[in-house]
mmCIF file of C-alpha atoms and ligand atoms in Angstrom:
data_model
loop_
_atom_site.group_PDB
_atom_site.id
_atom_site.type_symbol
_atom_site.label_atom_id
_atom_site.label_comp_id
_atom_site.label_asym_id
_atom_site.label_seq_id
_atom_site.Cartn_x
_atom_site.Cartn_y
_atom_site.Cartn_z
ATOM 1 C CA MET A 1 22.129 -20.886 13.587
ATOM 2 C CA TYR A 2 24.560 -22.757 11.722
ATOM 3 C CA ARG A 3 27.988 -22.679 10.700
ATOM 4 C CA ILE A 4 27.500 -23.524 7.422
ATOM 5 C CA TRP A 5 24.325 -24.454 5.552
ATOM 6 C CA VAL A 6 22.560 -24.873 2.024
ATOM 7 C CA GLU A 7 19.187 -22.990 1.445
ATOM 8 C CA ILE A 8 17.388 -25.011 -0.969
ATOM 9 C CA SER A 9 14.443 -23.972 -2.554
ATOM 10 C CA LEU A 10 11.898 -26.532 -3.665
ATOM 11 C CA ASP A 11 9.382 -23.923 -5.629
ATOM 12 C CA ARG A 12 12.703 -23.524 -7.600
ATOM 13 C CA ILE A 13 13.131 -26.707 -8.162
ATOM 14 C CA ALA A 14 9.545 -27.141 -8.723
ATOM 15 C CA ALA A 15 9.597 -24.355 -11.618
ATOM 16 C CA ASN A 16 12.856 -25.717 -12.813
ATOM 17 C CA TYR A 17 10.798 -29.258 -13.769
ATOM 18 C CA HIS A 18 7.920 -27.246 -15.035
ATOM 19 C CA ALA A 19 9.947 -25.758 -17.457
ATOM 20 C CA VAL A 20 11.579 -28.781 -18.179
ATOM 21 C CA ARG A 21 8.235 -30.410 -18.754
ATOM 22 C CA GLN A 22 7.075 -26.950 -21.149
ATOM 23 C CA VAL A 23 10.320 -27.898 -23.266
ATOM 24 C CA VAL A 24 9.814 -31.349 -23.881
ATOM 25 C CA GLY A 25 5.521 -30.884 -24.310
ATOM 26 C CA PRO A 26 2.998 -32.941 -22.775
ATOM 27 C CA GLY A 27 3.774 -35.936 -24.970
ATOM 28 C CA VAL A 28 6.929 -36.582 -23.279
ATOM 29 C CA LEU A 29 7.834 -37.866 -19.593
ATOM 30 C CA VAL A 30 9.979 -36.062 -17.383
ATOM 31 C CA ALA A 31 12.379 -38.397 -15.353
ATOM 32 C CA PRO A 32 14.251 -35.516 -12.789
ATOM 33 C CA VAL A 33 17.168 -37.337 -11.666
ATOM 34 C CA LEU A 34 17.673 -37.917 -8.159
ATOM 35 C CA LYS A 35 21.184 -39.551 -7.652
ATOM 36 C CA ALA A 36 23.824 -38.718 -5.734
ATOM 37 C CA ASP A 37 21.445 -37.356 -2.817
ATOM 38 C CA ALA A 38 19.594 -34.961 -5.435
ATOM 39 C CA TYR A 39 22.717 -33.263 -6.498
ATOM 40 C CA ARG A 40 23.266 -32.779 -2.771
ATOM 41 C CA HIS A 41 19.838 -31.040 -2.700
ATOM 42 C CA GLY A 42 18.539 -34.170 -0.762
ATOM 43 C CA SER A 43 16.902 -36.340 -3.091
ATOM 44 C CA VAL A 44 13.922 -37.221 0.010
ATOM 45 C CA GLU A 45 12.385 -33.961 0.044
ATOM 46 C CA VAL A 46 13.509 -33.117 -3.823
ATOM 47 C CA ALA A 47 11.380 -36.286 -4.399
ATOM 48 C CA HIS A 48 8.265 -35.726 -2.452
ATOM 49 C CA ARG A 49 8.099 -32.027 -3.812
ATOM 50 C CA LEU A 50 8.397 -33.563 -7.756
ATOM 51 C CA GLN A 51 5.643 -36.400 -6.517
ATOM 52 C CA GLU A 52 3.191 -33.114 -5.229
ATOM 53 C CA GLU A 53 4.177 -31.497 -8.496
ATOM 54 C CA GLY A 54 3.016 -34.418 -10.649
ATOM 55 C CA ALA A 55 6.213 -36.031 -11.401
ATOM 56 C CA GLN A 56 5.265 -40.059 -12.632
ATOM 57 C CA TRP A 57 9.042 -41.063 -12.791
ATOM 58 C CA VAL A 58 12.468 -40.286 -10.967
ATOM 59 C CA ALA A 59 15.947 -41.625 -11.834
ATOM 60 C CA VAL A 60 18.473 -43.373 -9.263
ATOM 61 C CA SER A 61 22.385 -44.776 -9.738
ATOM 62 C CA ASN A 62 21.620 -47.533 -7.414
ATOM 63 C CA ALA A 63 19.536 -49.839 -5.400
ATOM 64 C CA GLU A 64 20.299 -48.206 -2.122
ATOM 65 C CA GLU A 65 19.195 -44.984 -3.382
ATOM 66 C CA GLY A 66 15.940 -46.235 -4.330
ATOM 67 C CA VAL A 67 15.431 -47.958 -1.572
ATOM 68 C CA VAL A 68 15.884 -44.573 0.309
ATOM 69 C CA LEU A 69 12.965 -43.029 -1.533
ATOM 70 C CA ARG A 70 10.553 -45.725 -1.294
ATOM 71 C CA GLU A 71 11.094 -45.851 2.392
ATOM 72 C CA SER A 72 10.266 -42.205 2.925
ATOM 73 C CA GLY A 73 6.503 -42.760 1.329
ATOM 74 C CA ILE A 74 7.756 -42.316 -2.636
ATOM 75 C CA ARG A 75 5.106 -43.762 -4.409
ATOM 76 C CA MET A 76 6.845 -42.906 -8.423
ATOM 77 C CA ARG A 77 8.459 -45.172 -10.193
ATOM 78 C CA ILE A 78 12.268 -45.544 -9.772
ATOM 79 C CA LEU A 79 14.585 -45.945 -12.435
ATOM 80 C CA VAL A 80 18.122 -47.740 -11.031
ATOM 81 C CA MET A 81 20.169 -46.657 -14.159
ATOM 82 C CA GLY A 82 23.753 -47.335 -12.677
ATOM 83 C CA ASP A 83 23.517 -51.415 -13.011
ATOM 84 C CA PHE A 84 23.294 -53.495 -10.278
ATOM 85 C CA LEU A 85 24.597 -56.673 -8.899
ATOM 86 C CA PRO A 86 23.411 -60.021 -8.365
ATOM 87 C CA TYR A 87 23.160 -59.213 -4.227
ATOM 88 C CA GLU A 88 21.291 -56.290 -4.929
ATOM 89 C CA ARG A 89 18.352 -58.226 -7.185
ATOM 90 C CA ASP A 90 16.331 -58.729 -4.067
ATOM 91 C CA ALA A 91 16.097 -55.061 -3.145
ATOM 92 C CA LEU A 92 14.848 -54.012 -6.673
ATOM 93 C CA ALA A 93 12.341 -56.537 -6.302
ATOM 94 C CA GLU A 94 11.230 -55.864 -2.978
ATOM 95 C CA TYR A 95 11.132 -52.135 -3.207
ATOM 96 C CA MET A 96 9.558 -51.973 -6.838
ATOM 97 C CA LEU A 97 12.483 -50.553 -8.188
ATOM 98 C CA THR A 98 12.754 -50.222 -11.920
ATOM 99 C CA PRO A 99 16.254 -51.442 -13.062
ATOM 100 C CA VAL A 100 18.073 -50.974 -16.301
ATOM 101 C CA VAL A 101 19.712 -54.038 -17.388
ATOM 102 C CA HIS A 102 23.548 -53.641 -19.013
ATOM 103 C CA SER A 103 24.162 -56.691 -20.560
ATOM 104 C CA LEU A 104 22.167 -59.685 -22.553
ATOM 105 C CA ASP A 105 24.194 -61.858 -20.163
ATOM 106 C CA ARG A 106 22.558 -59.918 -16.925
ATOM 107 C CA LEU A 107 18.899 -59.758 -19.139
ATOM 108 C CA ARG A 108 19.118 -63.785 -18.939
ATOM 109 C CA ALA A 109 20.109 -63.579 -15.232
ATOM 110 C CA LEU A 110 17.573 -61.289 -14.263
ATOM 111 C CA ASP A 111 14.951 -63.361 -15.899
ATOM 112 C CA GLY A 112 16.038 -66.446 -14.324
ATOM 113 C CA PHE A 113 15.703 -64.291 -10.978
ATOM 114 C CA ALA A 114 12.324 -63.280 -11.899
ATOM 115 C CA ALA A 115 11.370 -66.496 -12.607
ATOM 116 C CA SER A 116 12.843 -68.181 -9.415
ATOM 117 C CA LEU A 117 10.392 -64.929 -7.425
ATOM 118 C CA GLY A 118 7.519 -66.589 -9.745
ATOM 119 C CA ARG A 119 6.867 -62.865 -10.425
ATOM 120 C CA LYS A 120 7.174 -61.008 -13.850
ATOM 121 C CA LEU A 121 9.336 -58.001 -13.284
ATOM 122 C CA THR A 122 9.636 -54.718 -15.256
ATOM 123 C CA CYS A 123 12.789 -53.455 -16.399
ATOM 124 C CA HIS A 124 15.057 -51.143 -18.995
ATOM 125 C CA VAL A 125 17.358 -51.959 -21.398
ATOM 126 C CA LYS A 126 20.094 -49.726 -22.195
ATOM 127 C CA ILE A 127 22.648 -49.697 -25.110
ATOM 128 C CA ASP A 128 25.523 -48.646 -25.750
ATOM 129 C CA THR A 129 25.896 -46.252 -28.485
ATOM 130 C CA GLY A 130 29.316 -44.968 -28.280
ATOM 131 C CA MET A 131 29.570 -43.726 -24.633
ATOM 132 C CA GLY A 132 31.650 -46.722 -23.760
ATOM 133 C CA ARG A 133 30.255 -46.744 -20.113
ATOM 134 C CA LEU A 134 27.249 -48.460 -19.155
ATOM 135 C CA GLY A 135 25.346 -50.600 -21.867
ATOM 136 C CA ILE A 136 24.720 -53.953 -24.324
ATOM 137 C CA ARG A 137 27.243 -53.201 -27.346
ATOM 138 C CA ALA A 138 26.091 -56.447 -29.123
ATOM 139 C CA ALA A 139 24.643 -56.841 -32.841
ATOM 140 C CA HIS A 140 21.399 -55.370 -32.727
ATOM 141 C CA GLU A 141 20.024 -58.631 -33.978
ATOM 142 C CA ALA A 142 21.731 -60.500 -31.070
ATOM 143 C CA THR A 143 20.091 -57.672 -28.736
ATOM 144 C CA ALA A 144 16.379 -58.447 -30.334
ATOM 145 C CA GLU A 145 16.542 -61.714 -30.226
ATOM 146 C CA ALA A 146 17.444 -61.743 -26.429
ATOM 147 C CA VAL A 147 14.707 -59.611 -25.384
ATOM 148 C CA LEU A 148 12.171 -61.710 -27.352
ATOM 149 C CA ALA A 149 14.151 -64.901 -25.416
ATOM 150 C CA VAL A 150 12.642 -63.406 -21.937
ATOM 151 C CA ARG A 151 9.342 -64.986 -20.478
ATOM 152 C CA HIS A 152 9.306 -63.420 -17.163
ATOM 153 C CA LEU A 153 10.494 -59.482 -17.648
ATOM 154 C CA SER A 154 8.377 -57.177 -19.104
ATOM 155 C CA VAL A 155 11.260 -54.723 -20.689
ATOM 156 C CA GLU A 156 9.246 -51.447 -20.876
ATOM 157 C CA GLY A 157 11.915 -49.235 -21.758
ATOM 158 C CA LEU A 158 15.032 -48.656 -24.217
ATOM 159 C CA MET A 159 18.104 -46.081 -23.782
ATOM 160 C CA THR A 160 21.103 -45.130 -23.947
ATOM 161 C CA HIS A 161 23.106 -42.399 -23.149
ATOM 162 C CA PHE A 162 25.332 -39.596 -24.583
ATOM 163 C CA ALA A 163 28.792 -38.661 -23.917
ATOM 164 C CA SER A 164 29.207 -35.337 -25.571
ATOM 165 C CA ALA A 165 25.458 -33.827 -25.290
ATOM 166 C CA SER A 166 26.483 -30.188 -25.403
ATOM 167 C CA ASP A 167 29.566 -30.442 -27.550
ATOM 168 C CA PHE A 168 28.195 -29.000 -30.619
ATOM 169 C CA SER A 169 31.540 -29.275 -32.695
ATOM 170 C CA THR A 170 31.808 -32.766 -33.265
ATOM 171 C CA ASN A 171 29.094 -35.610 -34.893
ATOM 172 C CA GLN A 172 29.377 -37.581 -31.763
ATOM 173 C CA THR A 173 25.611 -37.464 -30.504
ATOM 174 C CA ALA A 174 24.090 -37.593 -34.473
ATOM 175 C CA ASN A 175 25.881 -41.162 -34.719
ATOM 176 C CA GLN A 176 24.870 -42.284 -31.373
ATOM 177 C CA LEU A 177 21.367 -41.322 -31.826
ATOM 178 C CA GLU A 178 21.295 -43.094 -35.501
ATOM 179 C CA ASP A 179 22.572 -46.062 -33.728
ATOM 180 C CA PHE A 180 20.013 -46.005 -31.204
ATOM 181 C CA GLU A 181 17.132 -45.605 -33.849
ATOM 182 C CA ALA A 182 18.844 -48.427 -35.821
ATOM 183 C CA VAL A 183 18.462 -50.751 -33.120
ATOM 184 C CA ALA A 184 14.984 -49.618 -32.192
ATOM 185 C CA ARG A 185 14.114 -50.225 -35.732
ATOM 186 C CA VAL A 186 15.388 -53.930 -35.547
ATOM 187 C CA LEU A 187 13.717 -54.213 -32.315
ATOM 188 C CA THR A 188 10.106 -53.421 -34.118
ATOM 189 C CA ALA A 189 10.772 -55.678 -36.501
ATOM 190 C CA VAL A 190 10.490 -58.117 -34.359
ATOM 191 C CA GLY A 191 7.481 -56.926 -32.552
ATOM 192 C CA LEU A 192 9.310 -55.364 -29.517
ATOM 193 C CA GLN A 193 8.071 -51.721 -29.132
ATOM 194 C CA PRO A 194 9.412 -50.788 -25.610
ATOM 195 C CA PRO A 195 6.813 -47.888 -25.023
ATOM 196 C CA LEU A 196 9.459 -45.819 -23.022
ATOM 197 C CA GLN A 197 12.223 -44.516 -25.549
ATOM 198 C CA HIS A 198 14.732 -42.605 -23.259
ATOM 199 C CA LEU A 199 18.298 -40.838 -24.491
ATOM 200 C CA GLY A 200 18.488 -37.294 -23.239
ATOM 201 C CA SER A 201 19.736 -35.760 -20.396
ATOM 202 C CA SER A 202 19.540 -32.086 -19.616
ATOM 203 C CA ALA A 203 21.719 -31.139 -21.745
ATOM 204 C CA VAL A 204 19.083 -32.548 -25.031
ATOM 205 C CA VAL A 205 16.098 -30.357 -23.076
ATOM 206 C CA SER A 206 18.314 -27.466 -22.204
ATOM 207 C CA TYR A 207 20.271 -26.888 -26.305
ATOM 208 C CA GLY A 208 16.129 -28.136 -27.584
ATOM 209 C CA MET A 209 17.479 -31.049 -29.326
ATOM 210 C CA GLN A 210 13.799 -32.615 -30.251
ATOM 211 C CA ARG A 211 14.830 -36.021 -31.796
ATOM 212 C CA ALA A 212 16.573 -37.361 -29.195
ATOM 213 C CA PHE A 213 13.500 -36.671 -26.664
ATOM 214 C CA GLY A 214 12.224 -39.926 -27.094
ATOM 215 C CA THR A 215 8.967 -40.840 -25.103
ATOM 216 C CA MET A 216 10.860 -39.779 -21.806
ATOM 217 C CA VAL A 217 14.097 -37.455 -20.735
ATOM 218 C CA ARG A 218 16.300 -37.827 -17.838
ATOM 219 C CA PRO A 219 17.245 -34.457 -16.611
ATOM 220 C CA GLY A 220 19.761 -33.696 -13.582
ATOM 221 C CA LEU A 221 21.775 -30.409 -13.689
ATOM 222 C CA ALA A 222 18.289 -28.713 -15.223
ATOM 223 C CA ILE A 223 15.990 -29.614 -11.917
ATOM 224 C CA TYR A 224 18.828 -28.103 -9.734
ATOM 225 C CA GLY A 225 18.827 -24.775 -11.926
ATOM 226 C CA TYR A 226 22.180 -25.357 -14.246
ATOM 227 C CA VAL A 227 22.796 -25.924 -17.531
ATOM 228 C CA ALA A 228 26.305 -27.790 -19.168
ATOM 229 C CA PRO A 229 28.061 -25.186 -20.843
ATOM 230 C CA SER A 230 28.325 -25.798 -24.650
ATOM 231 C CA LYS A 231 31.069 -26.289 -27.052
ATOM 232 C CA GLY A 232 31.217 -25.240 -30.914
ATOM 233 C CA ASP A 233 28.440 -23.739 -32.741
ATOM 234 C CA ALA A 234 25.156 -24.534 -30.297
ATOM 235 C CA PRO A 235 21.747 -23.447 -30.615
ATOM 236 C CA PRO A 236 20.131 -20.806 -28.800
ATOM 237 C CA LEU A 237 18.657 -22.219 -24.816
ATOM 238 C CA SER A 238 15.243 -23.366 -24.959
ATOM 239 C CA LEU A 239 15.468 -23.979 -21.383
ATOM 240 C CA GLN A 240 15.491 -20.926 -18.537
ATOM 241 C CA VAL A 241 16.553 -22.712 -15.155
ATOM 242 C CA GLU A 242 17.910 -21.236 -11.807
ATOM 243 C CA PRO A 243 19.980 -22.643 -9.700
ATOM 244 C CA ALA A 244 17.558 -23.733 -6.718
ATOM 245 C CA LEU A 245 20.742 -23.562 -3.630
ATOM 246 C CA THR A 246 22.593 -21.211 -2.078
ATOM 247 C CA TRP A 247 25.828 -22.146 0.293
ATOM 248 C CA LYS A 248 26.684 -19.831 3.118
ATOM 249 C CA SER A 249 28.650 -20.214 6.079
ATOM 250 C CA ARG A 250 29.698 -17.212 8.486
ATOM 251 C CA LEU A 251 32.726 -14.830 9.728
ATOM 252 C CA VAL A 252 34.486 -16.633 12.219
ATOM 253 C CA GLU A 253 37.243 -14.426 12.771
ATOM 254 C CA ILE A 254 38.333 -10.828 11.275
ATOM 255 C CA LYS A 255 41.590 -9.357 12.420
ATOM 256 C CA GLU A 256 44.244 -6.771 10.513
ATOM 257 C CA VAL A 257 47.896 -8.381 9.255
ATOM 258 C CA PRO A 258 50.632 -5.748 8.221
ATOM 259 C CA PRO A 259 52.093 -6.221 4.931
ATOM 260 C CA GLY A 260 54.444 -9.066 4.659
ATOM 261 C CA ALA A 261 51.951 -11.235 7.062
ATOM 262 C CA GLN A 262 51.788 -14.706 4.909
ATOM 263 C CA VAL A 263 48.312 -16.504 5.434
ATOM 264 C CA GLY A 264 47.878 -20.475 5.317
ATOM 265 C CA TYR A 265 49.117 -23.770 4.702
ATOM 266 C CA GLY A 266 52.327 -23.350 2.553
ATOM 267 C CA ALA A 267 52.467 -19.773 3.024
ATOM 268 C CA THR A 268 50.896 -19.221 -0.720
ATOM 269 C CA TRP A 269 50.170 -15.411 0.104
ATOM 270 C CA THR A 270 52.091 -13.069 1.416
ATOM 271 C CA ALA A 271 50.022 -9.421 2.146
ATOM 272 C CA GLY A 272 51.200 -6.611 -0.120
ATOM 273 C CA ARG A 273 49.364 -4.201 2.151
ATOM 274 C CA ARG A 274 47.627 -3.595 5.890
ATOM 275 C CA THR A 275 45.404 -6.416 5.295
ATOM 276 C CA ARG A 276 41.550 -7.168 6.989
ATOM 277 C CA LEU A 277 41.357 -11.098 6.885
ATOM 278 C CA GLY A 278 38.292 -12.750 7.569
ATOM 279 C CA VAL A 279 38.349 -16.284 8.540
ATOM 280 C CA VAL A 280 35.303 -18.211 7.443
ATOM 281 C CA ALA A 281 33.817 -21.601 8.336
ATOM 282 C CA ALA A 282 33.976 -23.709 5.373
ATOM 283 C CA GLY A 283 36.890 -25.936 3.984
ATOM 284 C CA TYR A 284 37.253 -28.614 1.840
ATOM 285 C CA ALA A 285 36.015 -31.438 4.038
ATOM 286 C CA ASP A 286 32.673 -29.239 3.382
ATOM 287 C CA GLY A 287 33.264 -29.432 0.077
ATOM 288 C CA ILE A 288 34.925 -26.202 -0.795
ATOM 289 C CA PRO A 289 37.300 -27.104 -3.604
ATOM 290 C CA HIS A 290 40.994 -27.141 -2.797
ATOM 291 C CA ALA A 291 42.115 -25.674 -5.990
ATOM 292 C CA VAL A 292 40.183 -22.480 -5.201
ATOM 293 C CA SER A 293 43.194 -21.738 -2.889
ATOM 294 C CA ASN A 294 44.038 -17.848 -3.923
ATOM 295 C CA ARG A 295 41.743 -18.516 -6.978
ATOM 296 C CA GLY A 296 38.096 -18.063 -5.325
ATOM 297 C CA CYS A 297 35.988 -15.636 -3.373
ATOM 298 C CA VAL A 298 33.217 -15.377 -1.365
ATOM 299 C CA LEU A 299 30.040 -12.848 -1.323
ATOM 300 C CA VAL A 300 29.944 -10.933 1.833
ATOM 301 C CA GLY A 301 27.138 -7.961 1.757
ATOM 302 C CA GLY A 302 26.754 -7.924 -1.702
ATOM 303 C CA ARG A 303 30.621 -7.616 -2.721
ATOM 304 C CA ARG A 304 33.350 -10.468 -3.809
ATOM 305 C CA ALA A 305 35.739 -11.081 -1.365
ATOM 306 C CA PRO A 306 38.727 -13.143 -2.646
ATOM 307 C CA VAL A 307 39.920 -16.321 -1.183
ATOM 308 C CA ILE A 308 43.852 -16.198 0.246
ATOM 309 C CA GLY A 309 46.250 -18.708 0.840
ATOM 310 C CA ALA A 310 45.353 -22.503 0.849
ATOM 311 C CA VAL A 311 42.268 -23.773 1.584
ATOM 312 C CA SER A 312 42.717 -25.407 4.320
ATOM 313 C CA MET A 313 40.137 -28.296 5.737
ATOM 314 C CA ASP A 314 37.462 -26.679 7.965
ATOM 315 C CA LEU A 315 38.579 -22.937 7.035
ATOM 316 C CA ILE A 316 39.200 -20.329 4.566
ATOM 317 C CA THR A 317 40.857 -17.182 4.380
ATOM 318 C CA VAL A 318 39.174 -14.213 2.506
ATOM 319 C CA ASP A 319 40.185 -10.489 1.932
ATOM 320 C CA LEU A 320 38.035 -8.000 3.763
ATOM 321 C CA THR A 321 40.210 -5.212 2.491
ATOM 322 C CA GLY A 322 38.166 -2.064 1.748
ATOM 323 C CA LEU A 323 34.589 -4.046 2.403
ATOM 324 C CA PRO A 324 31.912 -2.431 4.205
ATOM 325 C CA GLY A 325 30.912 -4.463 7.136
ATOM 326 C CA GLY A 326 32.045 -7.911 7.959
ATOM 327 C CA ASN A 327 31.650 -8.804 11.629
ATOM 328 C CA VAL A 328 32.579 -11.569 13.432
ATOM 329 C CA GLY A 329 29.308 -14.355 13.120
ATOM 330 C CA GLU A 330 28.038 -12.523 9.441
ATOM 331 C CA GLU A 331 26.799 -14.737 7.110
ATOM 332 C CA VAL A 332 29.251 -15.217 4.349
ATOM 333 C CA THR A 333 27.500 -16.637 0.338
ATOM 334 C CA LEU A 334 30.043 -19.249 -0.795
ATOM 335 C CA LEU A 335 27.678 -19.767 -3.951
ATOM 336 C CA GLY A 336 24.650 -18.161 -4.785
ATOM 337 C CA ARG A 337 24.089 -14.528 -4.778
ATOM 338 C CA SER A 338 24.322 -11.491 -2.615
ATOM 339 C CA GLY A 339 22.852 -8.099 -3.330
ATOM 340 C CA THR A 340 23.857 -8.146 -7.561
ATOM 341 C CA VAL A 341 26.734 -10.422 -7.366
ATOM 342 C CA LYS A 342 26.485 -14.180 -8.603
ATOM 343 C CA TRP A 343 29.068 -16.844 -7.416
ATOM 344 C CA ASP A 344 27.871 -20.029 -8.553
ATOM 345 C CA ALA A 345 28.617 -23.594 -9.135
ATOM 346 C CA ASP A 346 29.763 -22.290 -12.986
ATOM 347 C CA ASP A 347 31.946 -19.846 -11.117
ATOM 348 C CA ILE A 348 33.725 -21.909 -8.635
ATOM 349 C CA ALA A 349 34.025 -24.786 -10.817
ATOM 350 C CA ALA A 350 36.171 -22.237 -13.354
ATOM 351 C CA ALA A 351 38.077 -20.912 -10.537
ATOM 352 C CA ALA A 352 39.131 -24.699 -9.206
ATOM 353 C CA GLY A 353 39.171 -25.966 -13.072
ATOM 354 C CA THR A 354 36.063 -28.522 -12.519
ATOM 355 C CA ILE A 355 33.001 -28.798 -13.806
ATOM 356 C CA ASN A 356 29.375 -27.343 -11.925
ATOM 357 C CA TYR A 357 28.377 -31.207 -11.206
ATOM 358 C CA THR A 358 31.243 -31.970 -9.099
ATOM 359 C CA VAL A 359 31.060 -28.400 -7.075
ATOM 360 C CA LEU A 360 27.329 -29.544 -6.041
ATOM 361 C CA CYS A 361 27.967 -33.293 -5.513
ATOM 362 C CA GLY A 362 31.192 -32.159 -3.170
ATOM 363 C CA ILE A 363 28.925 -30.429 -0.903
ATOM 364 C CA GLY A 364 29.691 -32.136 2.539
ATOM 365 C CA ASN A 365 27.925 -34.032 5.023
ATOM 366 C CA ARG A 366 28.720 -31.350 7.441
ATOM 367 C CA VAL A 367 26.880 -28.516 5.815
ATOM 368 C CA LYS A 368 22.879 -28.639 6.825
ATOM 369 C CA ARG A 369 20.160 -28.371 4.841
ATOM 370 C CA VAL A 370 17.519 -25.698 5.240
ATOM 371 C CA TYR A 371 14.715 -25.906 2.720
ATOM 372 C CA SER A 372 12.024 -23.124 1.775
HETATM 373 C C1 LIG B 1 23.505 -38.764 -14.641
HETATM 374 C C2 LIG B 1 22.651 -39.018 -15.474
HETATM 375 C C3 LIG B 1 21.396 -38.158 -16.203
HETATM 376 C C4 LIG B 1 21.638 -36.844 -15.686
HETATM 377 O O1 LIG B 1 22.414 -36.439 -16.375
HETATM 378 P P1 LIG B 1 22.550 -34.509 -16.062
HETATM 379 O O2 LIG B 1 23.434 -33.899 -17.008
HETATM 380 O O3 LIG B 1 22.828 -34.051 -14.557
HETATM 381 O O4 LIG B 1 21.148 -34.254 -16.592
HETATM 382 C C5 LIG B 1 20.896 -38.936 -17.291
HETATM 383 N N1 LIG B 1 20.813 -39.936 -17.508
HETATM 384 C C6 LIG B 1 22.025 -40.893 -16.987
HETATM 385 C C7 LIG B 1 22.317 -42.144 -17.375
HETATM 386 C C8 LIG B 1 22.664 -40.891 -16.282
HETATM 387 O O5 LIG B 1 24.163 -40.959 -15.656
#
């Protein structure tokens, strides 16, 4: 018995992975993104299940995340997407992680490092086609020259990342795609054709943007059962996925307060009538956004109970007035489904004025994990 926990369906994650596989077809690899502890679904557990399902690649943000997976017995290829500093190169080599290189200087430096090891290392190269974050931003010819010049690296992949993939009101994605195709052509012209060309994350798969599939896709959010909301004139969804995570806690106290009673820090809520309050063992230390104060809800016995007052560190208060049941110790659903009612990461994000990613990634360390 726990006070606060998540229930994660690995079957659901497997089904979402196969749904992605189905959309991209047999010629395209799928590298599920397991960074940030698999968006808090647990990277080791998720990786092992994906390995059993036949996945050949996964992607993480940094070397440390890759080392955790390797040490847990993962044999799949592991792409390290979030750049690395010189002190992280030993771990990359030792644990057979595949780094992405983000500048021509770093490419030459990694080549020198591989030479010093007396070993050939494999890497991918990322082009900044407009995201303006990581990636090579050089003339395509200079990129081709630098890749041609390395002696101890095998450049297996060429990648980029879209800034606005689910925004169909801008042509940024089309421009980025053109830029990527242009650099690929320049490389091909000098005899370089990295076999793995990957551009797209979940949005590209969700909206069936085939031209951007390349030979590999890197979905994160979709694997966990969500779709990035679109802007503009979006094509119909190509992908059907369902959330794999349900977040639960318990009612630790129930009491009645009279009209005029105030609730929580700052007394931001005042009872307009006799109110049955429930105190739930979940707070911002667990990842409940403070911004859902007086805005969110939890599900109790298939009904919505509104959050009243400010979210505090360890507790939230909800209004149980008129709801059946609601006993001390009873389960409440913080995120998920209860009966026919849904309150998922999209709903919490809308209430908190944020994005579904931060709701999932915000689930705290104190929250236990139960797998099914
Ligand atoms: C996080 C990330 C992804 C996955 O993005 P989703 O929107 O969760 O699918 C893919 N590629 C890169 C480079 C990333 O940083």
